[in-house]
Amino acid sequence: MGLNASNSINAHCNSSNVPSTTMRPLFITALALSQAFVVLSQHTEAAFHLPSTCEERARQAGSLPTDGWEIVYDDEGQLKCRRVDVKEICAGVDYFDADTKEKRCCRDVSGLTWIDKPVQLAKCCAKDHIWTYDDGGGSGRGGCCPVGFRRNNGMCISNTPTTPTPAPCPQTCGNRHGGVETSCTCTNHPICGHGRYLGIKYGHCYILSFADGEQLGLDRDHTDYKKNGFFVDIPFKVCHSTIDCSRGKEVEMGESFSLQDQHGLYKDPHSTKGWINDAYGGARMEFTTDANHAGKFTGIPTCAASECALQLHGGPVGGAMAYACPMPTPGLTFYDNPKVGQKLRFSEVTCDKYEVPLTSGINLD
């Protein structure tokens, strides 16, 4: 009797916790619906907080611009946001190229030449240059020239008449090809490189000249260095850096140097020394006292008109030094192409107490 009573109690207890056969399917269905509702509620809540547009997504990212976005499909067919309108701010003057009609930016207004200003057609040149159509090449040709010059048959010629210049000294002067003319100012023989050595030495000074004998000089009205400039016979000291011009070893290929002008500007009573600067891309090399803009050069031994010379390189990408403009007395600049260059001859002179004319008998120690 006691056992049966116990079994009845256990059966009663179990029947109160377990659904009957009839109620079990309803119980499972209700539980599944409850779980589905919870999942759906979670997805709905997440979707409510997701940004609905690309602009809102960019705004939430914080570091992206919020304009110019569109929704596109990627390679897998998924939607994504892509920015198609990238706006740039010109740090100069906006214009349309007169030939290509492309929109461009001219950073230095001194080099901007308006061809048709009402419709913003223009040409952009280097600082203090203007665009002129070629007098001898038709309206479809032209190029950049310094202010006060114009294009004529591919050259930049002055807008003002020039006075005839005396005939130059014979090219044999001082170049090992003949006797020295007494009326001719001649430099020493050009320094010759050998192997990986350039021939020039740190702390020594040199007159720089071109293959035809004309020197690298300084303009009078500007600070540009140019071929046959107004002021010539300028000693340039080869320096390790702008803070080290001490005398030292012969410069090797791959080693850099700066060129220090020992004269300074003609209006300066103190003859403050300066540097050939680091102009490139068509801008002309100038005299500067700003050490941060002093040019850094490397060289390769070569020949020019059967004389020893150096091809100089420098600028942002190590390009060649070459003429900046197609004119009778061109300036110099660095171009990107390392093969398109203008060779210079280095003739040694004393740095400070030098003789005039610069001929033999100079103490270079």
CSV table of C-alpha atoms in Angstrom, one decimal, residues 34-317:
chain,number,residue,atom,x,y,z
A,34,SER,CA,8.7,33.6,-29.3
A,35,GLN,CA,12.3,33.0,-30.3
A,36,ALA,CA,11.6,34.2,-33.9
A,37,PHE,CA,10.1,37.4,-32.4
A,38,VAL,CA,13.2,38.0,-30.3
A,39,VAL,CA,15.5,37.6,-33.4
A,40,LEU,CA,13.3,39.8,-35.5
A,41,SER,CA,13.2,42.5,-32.8
A,42,GLN,CA,17.0,42.5,-32.6
A,43,HIS,CA,17.4,42.9,-36.4
A,44,THR,CA,14.8,45.6,-36.5
A,45,GLU,CA,16.6,47.5,-33.7
A,46,ALA,CA,20.0,47.1,-35.5
A,47,ALA,CA,18.5,48.3,-38.8
A,48,PHE,CA,17.0,51.3,-37.1
A,49,HIS,CA,20.5,52.4,-35.9
A,50,LEU,CA,22.3,51.7,-39.3
A,51,PRO,CA,22.9,54.8,-41.5
A,52,SER,CA,20.4,54.9,-44.4
A,53,THR,CA,22.6,56.8,-46.9
A,54,CYS,CA,26.3,56.9,-48.0
A,55,GLU,CA,26.5,60.5,-46.6
A,56,GLU,CA,25.4,59.3,-43.2
A,57,ARG,CA,27.9,56.5,-43.3
A,58,ALA,CA,30.7,58.9,-44.2
A,59,ARG,CA,29.6,61.3,-41.4
A,60,GLN,CA,29.7,58.4,-38.9
A,61,ALA,CA,33.3,57.5,-40.1
A,62,GLY,CA,34.3,61.0,-39.2
A,63,SER,CA,37.4,61.3,-41.5
A,64,LEU,CA,35.6,61.1,-44.9
A,65,PRO,CA,34.0,63.9,-46.9
A,66,THR,CA,30.2,63.8,-46.8
A,67,ASP,CA,29.5,64.9,-50.4
A,68,GLY,CA,29.8,63.3,-53.9
A,69,TRP,CA,28.8,59.8,-52.9
A,70,GLU,CA,26.6,57.3,-54.9
A,71,ILE,CA,25.5,53.7,-54.4
A,72,VAL,CA,27.0,51.2,-56.9
A,73,TYR,CA,27.4,47.4,-57.2
A,74,ASP,CA,30.8,45.8,-56.7
A,75,ASP,CA,32.1,42.9,-58.7
A,76,GLU,CA,30.2,40.4,-56.4
A,77,GLY,CA,26.9,42.2,-56.9
A,78,GLN,CA,26.9,43.8,-53.4
A,79,LEU,CA,25.9,47.4,-52.9
A,80,LYS,CA,28.6,49.8,-51.8
A,81,CYS,CA,29.2,53.5,-51.6
A,82,ARG,CA,31.6,55.2,-54.0
A,83,ARG,CA,32.7,58.8,-54.2
A,84,VAL,CA,32.6,60.1,-57.7
A,85,ASP,CA,32.9,63.8,-57.3
A,86,VAL,CA,36.3,64.7,-55.9
A,87,LYS,CA,36.7,68.5,-55.6
A,88,GLU,CA,40.2,70.1,-55.4
A,89,ILE,CA,41.0,73.6,-54.3
A,90,CYS,CA,43.5,75.5,-56.5
A,91,ALA,CA,46.2,77.3,-54.6
A,92,GLY,CA,46.4,79.8,-57.4
A,93,VAL,CA,44.1,80.7,-60.3
A,94,ASP,CA,41.8,78.2,-62.1
A,95,TYR,CA,41.9,78.4,-65.9
A,96,PHE,CA,41.2,76.3,-69.0
A,97,ASP,CA,44.1,75.5,-71.3
A,98,ALA,CA,43.7,77.5,-74.5
A,99,ASP,CA,44.7,74.5,-76.6
A,100,THR,CA,43.3,71.4,-74.9
A,101,LYS,CA,40.4,73.1,-73.0
A,102,GLU,CA,41.3,71.1,-69.9
A,103,LYS,CA,40.7,72.7,-66.6
A,104,ARG,CA,44.0,73.4,-64.8
A,105,CYS,CA,45.5,75.4,-61.9
A,106,CYS,CA,48.2,78.0,-62.2
A,107,ARG,CA,49.9,78.3,-58.9
A,108,ASP,CA,51.9,81.5,-59.6
A,109,VAL,CA,49.8,84.3,-61.2
A,110,SER,CA,53.0,86.0,-62.5
A,111,GLY,CA,53.3,83.1,-65.0
A,112,LEU,CA,49.6,83.2,-66.2
A,113,THR,CA,48.8,84.6,-69.6
A,114,TRP,CA,45.1,85.1,-70.5
A,115,ILE,CA,44.3,84.2,-74.1
A,116,ASP,CA,40.6,84.9,-73.7
A,117,LYS,CA,39.8,86.0,-70.1
A,118,PRO,CA,36.0,86.1,-70.3
A,119,VAL,CA,35.9,82.4,-70.9
A,120,GLN,CA,39.0,81.7,-68.7
A,121,LEU,CA,41.3,80.5,-71.6
A,122,ALA,CA,44.9,80.9,-70.6
A,123,LYS,CA,48.4,79.5,-70.6
A,124,CYS,CA,50.5,78.9,-67.5
A,125,CYS,CA,54.3,79.3,-67.4
A,126,ALA,CA,57.0,79.5,-64.8
A,127,LYS,CA,57.3,82.5,-62.4
A,128,ASP,CA,57.8,85.8,-64.2
A,129,HIS,CA,57.3,84.2,-67.7
A,130,ILE,CA,54.6,84.8,-70.3
A,131,TRP,CA,53.1,82.8,-73.1
A,132,THR,CA,53.5,84.2,-76.6
A,133,TYR,CA,52.6,82.8,-80.0
A,134,ASP,CA,55.5,82.3,-82.3
A,135,ASP,CA,55.9,85.2,-84.8
A,136,GLY,CA,57.4,82.9,-87.4
A,137,GLY,CA,55.5,79.7,-86.6
A,138,GLY,CA,51.8,80.6,-87.1
A,139,SER,CA,49.0,81.0,-84.5
A,140,GLY,CA,49.2,77.3,-83.6
A,141,ARG,CA,52.7,77.5,-82.1
A,142,GLY,CA,54.1,79.3,-79.2
A,143,GLY,CA,55.8,78.9,-75.8
A,144,CYS,CA,56.9,80.5,-72.6
A,145,CYS,CA,59.4,83.3,-72.4
A,146,PRO,CA,60.6,85.7,-69.7
A,147,VAL,CA,58.7,88.9,-69.3
A,148,GLY,CA,59.9,91.4,-71.9
A,149,PHE,CA,60.6,88.7,-74.5
A,150,ARG,CA,58.5,87.0,-77.3
A,151,ARG,CA,58.7,83.9,-79.4
A,152,ASN,CA,60.3,84.0,-82.8
A,153,ASN,CA,61.1,80.9,-84.8
A,154,GLY,CA,61.3,78.9,-81.6
A,155,MET,CA,63.6,81.4,-79.7
A,156,CYS,CA,62.8,84.0,-77.1
A,157,ILE,CA,63.9,87.4,-78.4
A,158,SER,CA,63.8,90.8,-76.6
A,159,ASN,CA,60.9,93.2,-77.2
A,160,THR,CA,63.4,96.1,-77.1
A,161,PRO,CA,66.1,96.7,-79.7
A,162,THR,CA,69.6,95.6,-78.5
A,163,THR,CA,72.8,97.5,-79.2
A,164,PRO,CA,75.4,95.6,-81.2
A,165,THR,CA,78.0,93.8,-79.0
A,166,PRO,CA,81.7,93.7,-79.7
A,167,ALA,CA,82.9,90.6,-81.6
A,168,PRO,CA,83.8,87.8,-79.2
A,169,CYS,CA,87.3,86.7,-78.5
A,170,PRO,CA,88.7,83.9,-80.7
A,171,GLN,CA,87.6,80.5,-79.5
A,172,THR,CA,91.3,79.4,-79.4
A,173,CYS,CA,91.9,81.8,-76.5
A,174,GLY,CA,93.3,80.0,-73.5
A,175,ASN,CA,92.0,76.6,-74.6
A,176,ARG,CA,95.2,74.9,-75.6
A,177,HIS,CA,94.5,75.4,-79.3
A,178,GLY,CA,96.7,78.4,-80.0
A,179,GLY,CA,98.3,81.6,-78.7
A,180,VAL,CA,96.7,83.9,-76.2
A,181,GLU,CA,95.3,87.2,-77.5
A,182,THR,CA,96.4,90.1,-75.3
A,183,SER,CA,93.0,91.8,-75.7
A,184,CYS,CA,91.1,88.7,-74.6
A,185,THR,CA,90.2,87.8,-71.0
A,186,CYS,CA,90.8,84.1,-70.7
A,187,THR,CA,90.2,81.5,-68.0
A,188,ASN,CA,92.5,78.7,-67.0
A,189,HIS,CA,92.2,75.4,-68.7
A,190,PRO,CA,89.1,73.4,-67.7
A,191,ILE,CA,89.5,70.8,-64.9
A,192,CYS,CA,89.4,67.2,-66.2
A,193,GLY,CA,87.8,64.3,-64.4
A,194,HIS,CA,89.2,60.8,-64.4
A,195,GLY,CA,87.4,57.6,-63.7
A,196,ARG,CA,84.8,58.2,-60.9
A,197,TYR,CA,86.5,61.5,-59.9
A,198,LEU,CA,85.2,64.8,-61.2
A,199,GLY,CA,88.4,66.7,-61.0
A,200,ILE,CA,87.0,69.5,-58.8
A,201,LYS,CA,87.8,69.6,-55.1
A,202,TYR,CA,85.8,70.7,-52.0
A,203,GLY,CA,86.7,74.2,-50.8
A,204,HIS,CA,88.2,75.2,-54.2
A,205,CYS,CA,86.7,77.8,-56.5
A,206,TYR,CA,86.0,77.7,-60.2
A,207,ILE,CA,84.8,79.9,-63.1
A,208,LEU,CA,81.9,78.1,-64.9
A,209,SER,CA,81.7,78.3,-68.7
A,210,PHE,CA,79.9,76.7,-71.6
A,211,ALA,CA,81.2,74.7,-74.6
A,212,ASP,CA,81.5,77.9,-76.7
A,213,GLY,CA,83.6,79.7,-74.0
A,214,GLU,CA,80.8,82.0,-72.7
A,215,GLN,CA,80.6,82.1,-68.9
A,216,LEU,CA,77.8,81.5,-66.5
A,217,GLY,CA,77.1,85.0,-65.2
A,218,LEU,CA,74.6,87.0,-63.1
A,219,ASP,CA,71.9,89.3,-64.5
A,220,ARG,CA,72.0,92.9,-63.5
A,221,ASP,CA,68.3,93.7,-63.1
A,222,HIS,CA,67.3,90.3,-61.6
A,223,THR,CA,69.1,87.6,-59.6
A,224,ASP,CA,69.1,85.1,-62.4
A,225,TYR,CA,72.2,83.1,-63.5
A,226,LYS,CA,72.4,83.0,-67.3
A,227,LYS,CA,74.8,82.3,-70.1
A,228,ASN,CA,76.9,85.4,-70.7
A,229,GLY,CA,75.2,87.3,-67.9
A,230,PHE,CA,75.9,91.0,-67.2
A,231,PHE,CA,78.4,90.1,-64.4
A,232,VAL,CA,80.9,87.3,-65.2
A,233,ASP,CA,84.2,86.0,-63.8
A,234,ILE,CA,82.3,84.8,-60.8
A,235,PRO,CA,84.3,82.3,-58.6
A,236,PHE,CA,82.0,79.5,-57.4
A,237,LYS,CA,83.2,77.6,-54.4
A,238,VAL,CA,82.5,73.9,-54.2
A,239,CYS,CA,81.1,73.2,-50.7
A,240,HIS,CA,80.2,70.0,-48.9
A,241,SER,CA,77.1,71.7,-47.6
A,242,THR,CA,75.8,75.2,-46.8
A,243,ILE,CA,77.6,75.0,-43.4
A,244,ASP,CA,80.9,73.3,-44.6
A,245,CYS,CA,83.0,74.9,-47.3
A,246,SER,CA,86.3,73.6,-45.9
A,247,ARG,CA,89.0,72.5,-48.3
A,248,GLY,CA,89.1,68.8,-48.8
A,249,LYS,CA,89.3,65.9,-51.2
A,250,GLU,CA,88.4,65.5,-54.9
A,251,VAL,CA,84.6,65.1,-55.5
A,252,GLU,CA,83.5,61.7,-56.7
A,253,MET,CA,80.5,60.7,-58.7
A,254,GLY,CA,77.5,60.3,-56.5
A,255,GLU,CA,78.8,62.8,-53.9
A,256,SER,CA,76.8,66.0,-53.6
A,257,PHE,CA,78.0,69.6,-53.4
A,258,SER,CA,76.7,73.1,-53.4
A,259,LEU,CA,78.0,76.1,-55.4
A,260,GLN,CA,78.7,79.3,-53.4
A,261,ASP,CA,78.9,82.6,-55.3
A,262,GLN,CA,81.9,84.5,-53.9
A,263,HIS,CA,80.8,87.9,-55.4
A,264,GLY,CA,77.3,88.5,-54.2
A,265,LEU,CA,74.9,91.1,-55.7
A,266,TYR,CA,76.3,94.2,-57.2
A,267,LYS,CA,74.2,96.5,-55.0
A,268,ASP,CA,75.6,94.9,-51.8
A,269,PRO,CA,78.6,96.9,-50.4
A,270,HIS,CA,79.4,93.9,-48.1
A,271,SER,CA,79.6,91.4,-51.0
A,272,THR,CA,77.5,88.9,-49.1
A,273,LYS,CA,78.1,85.4,-50.5
A,274,GLY,CA,75.1,83.3,-51.7
A,275,TRP,CA,74.2,80.1,-53.5
A,276,ILE,CA,73.0,78.9,-56.8
A,277,ASN,CA,69.5,77.9,-55.8
A,278,ASP,CA,67.5,74.7,-56.5
A,279,ALA,CA,65.2,75.8,-59.2
A,280,TYR,CA,63.7,73.1,-61.5
A,281,GLY,CA,61.0,72.4,-64.0
A,282,GLY,CA,61.7,75.5,-66.1
A,283,ALA,CA,62.2,78.0,-63.3
A,284,ARG,CA,65.5,79.7,-63.7
A,285,MET,CA,68.4,79.2,-61.2
A,286,GLU,CA,69.0,82.4,-59.1
A,287,PHE,CA,71.3,83.8,-56.5
A,288,THR,CA,70.0,83.2,-53.0
A,289,THR,CA,71.2,83.7,-49.4
A,290,ASP,CA,68.6,81.2,-48.1
A,291,ALA,CA,70.6,78.1,-47.3
A,292,ASN,CA,67.4,76.0,-47.3
A,293,HIS,CA,67.1,76.6,-51.1
A,294,ALA,CA,70.7,76.1,-52.1
A,295,GLY,CA,71.0,73.7,-54.9
A,296,LYS,CA,72.6,70.3,-54.3
A,297,PHE,CA,74.5,69.0,-57.3
A,298,THR,CA,76.2,65.8,-58.4
A,299,GLY,CA,78.3,65.4,-61.5
A,300,ILE,CA,79.6,63.1,-64.3
A,301,PRO,CA,82.9,63.7,-66.1
A,302,THR,CA,82.3,64.4,-69.8
A,303,CYS,CA,83.5,66.5,-72.7
A,304,ALA,CA,82.2,69.7,-74.4
A,305,ALA,CA,83.6,71.0,-77.6
A,306,SER,CA,86.8,68.9,-77.2
A,307,GLU,CA,87.3,70.2,-73.7
A,308,CYS,CA,86.8,68.6,-70.3
A,309,ALA,CA,83.4,69.3,-68.7
A,310,LEU,CA,80.9,68.1,-66.2
A,311,GLN,CA,77.2,67.2,-66.6
A,312,LEU,CA,75.5,68.3,-63.4
A,313,HIS,CA,72.4,66.7,-62.0
A,314,GLY,CA,70.1,67.6,-59.1
A,315,GLY,CA,66.5,68.7,-58.3
A,316,PRO,CA,63.8,66.6,-56.7
A,317,VAL,CA,64.4,63.5,-58.9
